[in-house]
mmCIF file of C-alpha atoms and ligand atoms in Angstrom:
data_model
loop_
_atom_site.group_PDB
_atom_site.id
_atom_site.type_symbol
_atom_site.label_atom_id
_atom_site.label_comp_id
_atom_site.label_asym_id
_atom_site.label_seq_id
_atom_site.Cartn_x
_atom_site.Cartn_y
_atom_site.Cartn_z
ATOM 1 C CA VAL A 1358 159.039 -64.460 -24.820
ATOM 2 C CA LYS A 1359 159.941 -66.972 -27.492
ATOM 3 C CA GLN A 1360 158.173 -70.241 -26.911
ATOM 4 C CA ASP A 1361 158.883 -73.100 -29.287
ATOM 5 C CA ILE A 1362 156.131 -75.642 -29.329
ATOM 6 C CA ILE A 1363 157.128 -79.160 -28.454
ATOM 7 C CA ILE A 1364 154.673 -82.014 -28.586
ATOM 8 C CA LYS A 1365 155.474 -84.943 -26.332
ATOM 9 C CA ILE A 1366 154.675 -88.252 -27.983
ATOM 10 C CA PRO A 1367 154.512 -91.350 -25.748
ATOM 11 C CA ASP A 1368 157.508 -93.649 -26.311
ATOM 12 C CA TRP A 1369 155.283 -96.664 -26.848
ATOM 13 C CA LEU A 1370 153.755 -95.032 -29.921
ATOM 14 C CA TYR A 1371 157.178 -94.873 -31.564
ATOM 15 C CA THR A 1372 157.764 -98.525 -30.799
ATOM 16 C CA GLU A 1373 154.323 -99.423 -32.057
ATOM 17 C CA THR A 1374 154.854 -97.676 -35.380
ATOM 18 C CA SER A 1375 158.593 -98.076 -35.909
ATOM 19 C CA GLU A 1376 158.297 -101.265 -37.901
ATOM 20 C CA THR A 1377 157.379 -100.817 -41.527
ATOM 21 C CA TYR A 1378 153.653 -101.075 -41.577
ATOM 22 C CA SER A 1379 152.515 -101.606 -45.098
ATOM 23 C CA SER A 1380 149.624 -102.693 -47.206
ATOM 24 C CA PHE A 1381 146.705 -102.131 -44.950
ATOM 25 C CA SER A 1382 144.466 -103.289 -47.734
ATOM 26 C CA SER A 1383 141.015 -102.509 -46.363
ATOM 27 C CA PHE A 1384 139.288 -99.895 -44.242
ATOM 28 C CA GLU A 1385 138.829 -102.634 -41.641
ATOM 29 C CA ASN A 1386 142.597 -103.365 -41.517
ATOM 30 C CA LYS A 1387 143.353 -99.693 -40.999
ATOM 31 C CA MET A 1388 140.607 -99.279 -38.429
ATOM 32 C CA SER A 1389 141.736 -102.328 -36.517
ATOM 33 C CA PHE A 1390 145.218 -100.812 -36.293
ATOM 34 C CA VAL A 1391 144.088 -97.388 -35.045
ATOM 35 C CA CYS A 1392 141.756 -99.115 -32.556
ATOM 36 C CA SER A 1393 144.754 -101.039 -31.216
ATOM 37 C CA LEU A 1394 146.495 -97.694 -30.647
ATOM 38 C CA ALA A 1395 143.451 -96.301 -28.829
ATOM 39 C CA ARG A 1396 143.340 -99.385 -26.610
ATOM 40 C CA LYS A 1397 147.040 -99.156 -25.871
ATOM 41 C CA ASN A 1398 146.694 -95.477 -24.990
ATOM 42 C CA ILE A 1399 144.275 -96.486 -22.231
ATOM 43 C CA HIS A 1400 146.456 -99.336 -20.956
ATOM 44 C CA LYS A 1401 149.575 -97.168 -20.940
ATOM 45 C CA GLY A 1402 147.758 -94.343 -19.195
ATOM 46 C CA THR A 1403 148.832 -91.784 -21.773
ATOM 47 C CA GLY A 1404 145.434 -90.437 -22.763
ATOM 48 C CA GLY A 1405 141.900 -90.838 -23.921
ATOM 49 C CA PRO A 1406 140.362 -93.715 -25.886
ATOM 50 C CA PHE A 1407 141.027 -92.376 -29.356
ATOM 51 C CA GLY A 1408 143.435 -93.400 -32.115
ATOM 52 C CA ALA A 1409 144.015 -92.193 -35.657
ATOM 53 C CA GLY A 1410 146.316 -92.814 -38.574
ATOM 54 C CA ILE A 1411 147.117 -91.459 -42.002
ATOM 55 C CA PHE A 1412 147.711 -93.971 -44.784
ATOM 56 C CA ASP A 1413 148.935 -93.459 -48.317
ATOM 57 C CA SER A 1414 147.209 -94.828 -51.408
ATOM 58 C CA ASN A 1415 149.183 -98.082 -51.146
ATOM 59 C CA GLY A 1416 147.872 -98.627 -47.635
ATOM 60 C CA ASN A 1417 151.167 -97.752 -45.959
ATOM 61 C CA LEU A 1418 151.034 -96.059 -42.586
ATOM 62 C CA VAL A 1419 152.395 -92.513 -42.828
ATOM 63 C CA SER A 1420 151.661 -91.315 -39.322
ATOM 64 C CA ALA A 1421 149.800 -92.315 -36.206
ATOM 65 C CA GLY A 1422 148.162 -90.343 -33.442
ATOM 66 C CA VAL A 1423 146.489 -90.938 -30.138
ATOM 67 C CA ASN A 1424 144.762 -88.538 -27.808
ATOM 68 C CA ILE A 1425 147.471 -86.844 -25.720
ATOM 69 C CA VAL A 1426 145.498 -83.944 -24.253
ATOM 70 C CA GLU A 1427 146.343 -84.732 -20.642
ATOM 71 C CA TYR A 1428 149.829 -86.008 -21.490
ATOM 72 C CA ASN A 1429 150.705 -82.581 -22.891
ATOM 73 C CA ASN A 1430 148.246 -80.418 -20.982
ATOM 74 C CA CYS A 1431 147.007 -79.200 -24.337
ATOM 75 C CA SER A 1432 143.334 -79.241 -25.267
ATOM 76 C CA ILE A 1433 143.803 -79.566 -29.023
ATOM 77 C CA PHE A 1434 145.937 -82.733 -29.136
ATOM 78 C CA HIS A 1435 143.207 -85.065 -30.255
ATOM 79 C CA ALA A 1436 144.268 -88.220 -32.087
ATOM 80 C CA GLU A 1437 143.369 -86.824 -35.514
ATOM 81 C CA ILE A 1438 145.279 -83.589 -34.905
ATOM 82 C CA VAL A 1439 148.378 -85.484 -33.758
ATOM 83 C CA ALA A 1440 148.221 -87.746 -36.843
ATOM 84 C CA ILE A 1441 147.818 -84.739 -39.145
ATOM 85 C CA ILE A 1442 150.715 -82.792 -37.587
ATOM 86 C CA SER A 1443 152.925 -85.861 -37.673
ATOM 87 C CA ALA A 1444 152.159 -86.613 -41.351
ATOM 88 C CA GLN A 1445 152.777 -83.014 -42.371
ATOM 89 C CA MET A 1446 156.110 -82.906 -40.540
ATOM 90 C CA LYS A 1447 157.143 -86.228 -42.038
ATOM 91 C CA LEU A 1448 156.105 -85.285 -45.588
ATOM 92 C CA GLY A 1449 157.425 -81.741 -45.205
ATOM 93 C CA ARG A 1450 154.296 -80.039 -46.489
ATOM 94 C CA TYR A 1451 151.141 -78.563 -45.011
ATOM 95 C CA ASP A 1452 149.010 -79.965 -47.820
ATOM 96 C CA ILE A 1453 149.162 -83.730 -47.422
ATOM 97 C CA SER A 1454 147.669 -84.200 -50.910
ATOM 98 C CA ASN A 1455 150.585 -82.314 -52.471
ATOM 99 C CA GLY A 1456 148.350 -80.070 -54.540
ATOM 100 C CA GLY A 1457 145.759 -82.774 -55.090
ATOM 101 C CA LYS A 1458 148.234 -85.169 -56.696
ATOM 102 C CA GLU A 1459 148.230 -87.770 -53.923
ATOM 103 C CA ASN A 1460 145.476 -89.534 -52.034
ATOM 104 C CA PHE A 1461 145.698 -90.145 -48.317
ATOM 105 C CA ASP A 1462 143.215 -91.571 -45.833
ATOM 106 C CA LEU A 1463 142.670 -90.270 -42.325
ATOM 107 C CA VAL A 1464 141.331 -93.142 -40.254
ATOM 108 C CA SER A 1465 139.926 -92.317 -36.828
ATOM 109 C CA SER A 1466 138.590 -94.663 -34.169
ATOM 110 C CA THR A 1467 135.744 -92.194 -33.481
ATOM 111 C CA GLU A 1468 134.058 -89.643 -35.719
ATOM 112 C CA PRO A 1469 135.783 -86.253 -35.494
ATOM 113 C CA CYS A 1470 134.678 -83.645 -32.961
ATOM 114 C CA ALA A 1471 133.885 -80.105 -34.082
ATOM 115 C CA MET A 1472 137.572 -79.107 -33.988
ATOM 116 C CA CYS A 1473 138.876 -82.148 -35.837
ATOM 117 C CA PHE A 1474 136.067 -81.869 -38.395
ATOM 118 C CA GLY A 1475 137.378 -78.363 -39.083
ATOM 119 C CA ALA A 1476 140.942 -79.615 -39.429
ATOM 120 C CA VAL A 1477 140.129 -82.286 -42.015
ATOM 121 C CA PRO A 1478 139.681 -80.044 -45.109
ATOM 122 C CA TRP A 1479 142.790 -78.010 -44.265
ATOM 123 C CA SER A 1480 144.908 -81.154 -43.979
ATOM 124 C CA GLY A 1481 144.633 -82.305 -47.584
ATOM 125 C CA VAL A 1482 143.436 -85.850 -46.877
ATOM 126 C CA LYS A 1483 141.077 -87.294 -49.464
ATOM 127 C CA ARG A 1484 139.154 -89.793 -47.375
ATOM 128 C CA LEU A 1485 137.966 -89.872 -43.797
ATOM 129 C CA VAL A 1486 137.236 -93.279 -42.284
ATOM 130 C CA CYS A 1487 135.480 -93.443 -38.904
ATOM 131 C CA GLY A 1488 134.716 -96.194 -36.389
ATOM 132 C CA ALA A 1489 132.514 -95.161 -33.467
ATOM 133 C CA ARG A 1490 129.946 -92.418 -33.965
ATOM 134 C CA ASP A 1491 130.113 -89.126 -32.137
ATOM 135 C CA ALA A 1492 126.940 -90.199 -30.312
ATOM 136 C CA ASP A 1493 128.999 -93.077 -28.907
ATOM 137 C CA ALA A 1494 131.607 -90.643 -27.563
ATOM 138 C CA ARG A 1495 128.902 -88.398 -26.125
ATOM 139 C CA ALA A 1496 127.376 -91.456 -24.447
ATOM 140 C CA ILE A 1497 130.438 -91.755 -22.196
ATOM 141 C CA GLY A 1498 130.545 -88.024 -21.546
ATOM 142 C CA PHE A 1499 132.880 -86.543 -24.149
ATOM 143 C CA ASP A 1500 131.793 -83.226 -25.613
ATOM 144 C CA GLU A 1501 132.063 -83.425 -29.389
ATOM 145 C CA GLY A 1502 131.290 -79.740 -29.774
ATOM 146 C CA PRO A 1503 128.905 -77.863 -32.068
ATOM 147 C CA LYS A 1504 129.230 -79.929 -35.214
ATOM 148 C CA LEU A 1505 127.147 -79.372 -38.311
ATOM 149 C CA GLU A 1506 124.232 -81.766 -38.724
ATOM 150 C CA ASN A 1507 125.357 -82.414 -42.287
ATOM 151 C CA TRP A 1508 129.099 -82.586 -41.596
ATOM 152 C CA LYS A 1509 129.572 -85.592 -43.863
ATOM 153 C CA GLU A 1510 127.923 -83.834 -46.803
ATOM 154 C CA GLU A 1511 130.051 -80.746 -46.179
ATOM 155 C CA LEU A 1512 133.206 -82.838 -46.443
ATOM 156 C CA GLU A 1513 131.898 -84.642 -49.529
ATOM 157 C CA LYS A 1514 131.281 -81.230 -51.137
ATOM 158 C CA ARG A 1515 134.998 -80.620 -50.695
ATOM 159 C CA ASN A 1516 135.749 -83.931 -52.387
ATOM 160 C CA ILE A 1517 136.604 -85.709 -49.177
ATOM 161 C CA ASN A 1518 134.918 -89.104 -49.090
ATOM 162 C CA VAL A 1519 133.544 -90.085 -45.705
ATOM 163 C CA HIS A 1520 133.117 -93.685 -44.575
ATOM 164 C CA VAL A 1521 131.456 -94.315 -41.217
ATOM 165 C CA ASP A 1522 130.678 -97.252 -38.916
ATOM 166 C CA ILE A 1523 133.825 -99.173 -39.874
ATOM 167 C CA LEU A 1524 134.325 -101.725 -37.045
ATOM 168 C CA ARG A 1525 132.005 -99.522 -35.000
ATOM 169 C CA SER A 1526 131.360 -102.122 -32.292
ATOM 170 C CA GLU A 1527 135.092 -102.665 -31.713
ATOM 171 C CA ALA A 1528 135.589 -98.895 -31.472
ATOM 172 C CA VAL A 1529 132.655 -98.547 -29.063
ATOM 173 C CA ASP A 1530 134.089 -101.322 -26.883
ATOM 174 C CA ILE A 1531 137.213 -99.169 -26.450
ATOM 175 C CA LEU A 1532 135.159 -96.142 -25.388
ATOM 176 C CA ASN A 1533 133.347 -98.297 -22.843
ATOM 177 C CA LEU A 1534 136.585 -99.824 -21.620
ATOM 178 C CA TYR A 1535 137.840 -96.328 -20.911
ATOM 179 C CA ALA A 1536 134.640 -95.227 -19.179
ATOM 180 C CA ASN A 1537 134.539 -98.381 -17.053
ATOM 181 C CA SER A 1538 138.171 -98.002 -16.033
ATOM 182 C CA GLY A 1539 137.431 -94.534 -14.645
ATOM 183 C CA GLY A 1540 139.375 -92.651 -17.300
ATOM 184 C CA ALA A 1541 139.227 -88.878 -17.118
ATOM 185 C CA VAL A 1542 136.762 -87.075 -19.344
ATOM 186 C CA TYR A 1543 138.683 -83.866 -19.875
ATOM 187 C CA ASN A 1544 136.165 -81.406 -21.262
ATOM 188 C CA ALA A 1545 137.087 -77.868 -20.356
ATOM 189 C CA GLY A 1546 135.087 -75.095 -18.765
ATOM 190 C CA GLY A 1547 132.940 -77.492 -16.792
ATOM 191 C CA ASN A 1548 131.278 -78.856 -19.907
ATOM 192 C CA ALA A 1549 130.491 -82.482 -19.377
HETATM 193 ZN ZN1 ZN B 195 138.747 -83.973 -32.004
#
């Protein structure tokens, strides 16, 4: 049976990113923006407390993602994955770097889980910028999966620069907001 794959994106995310967002000059500017998406995802009830964005070398927003696992009933739609898919569709290529010619940042409100860590090198982004640590996500019950101890070094070896703890406390506040508001922790298979 033919089954096209359709990803439902919350309407508010279109509104939020429909204006021309340009010149996010610093990691903090970019992080603040993706944190605002994560916060809005909680308030709108469309998913977990995670936001991500891909920015070009001029600091322009190329794509945005939030966690829409429950919204789509699909376990892999983490914020980073949604941002990566969206950028690749928009740019019309599976290698965001266009053969290494262009530099893009993936900015994520929380360090990537095991799955998203795996997706980063395949995406073609050149820098990964993280807010909260995976320990912060685990602290409210999210399973980050079996990640390598030296995951940052492994990305660096592939010429992907990793920057962590950017606006970490703001990003952690969002995780706690979600936990305190009784948000679902949607690990599968009874893993909690
Ligand atoms: Zn993930």
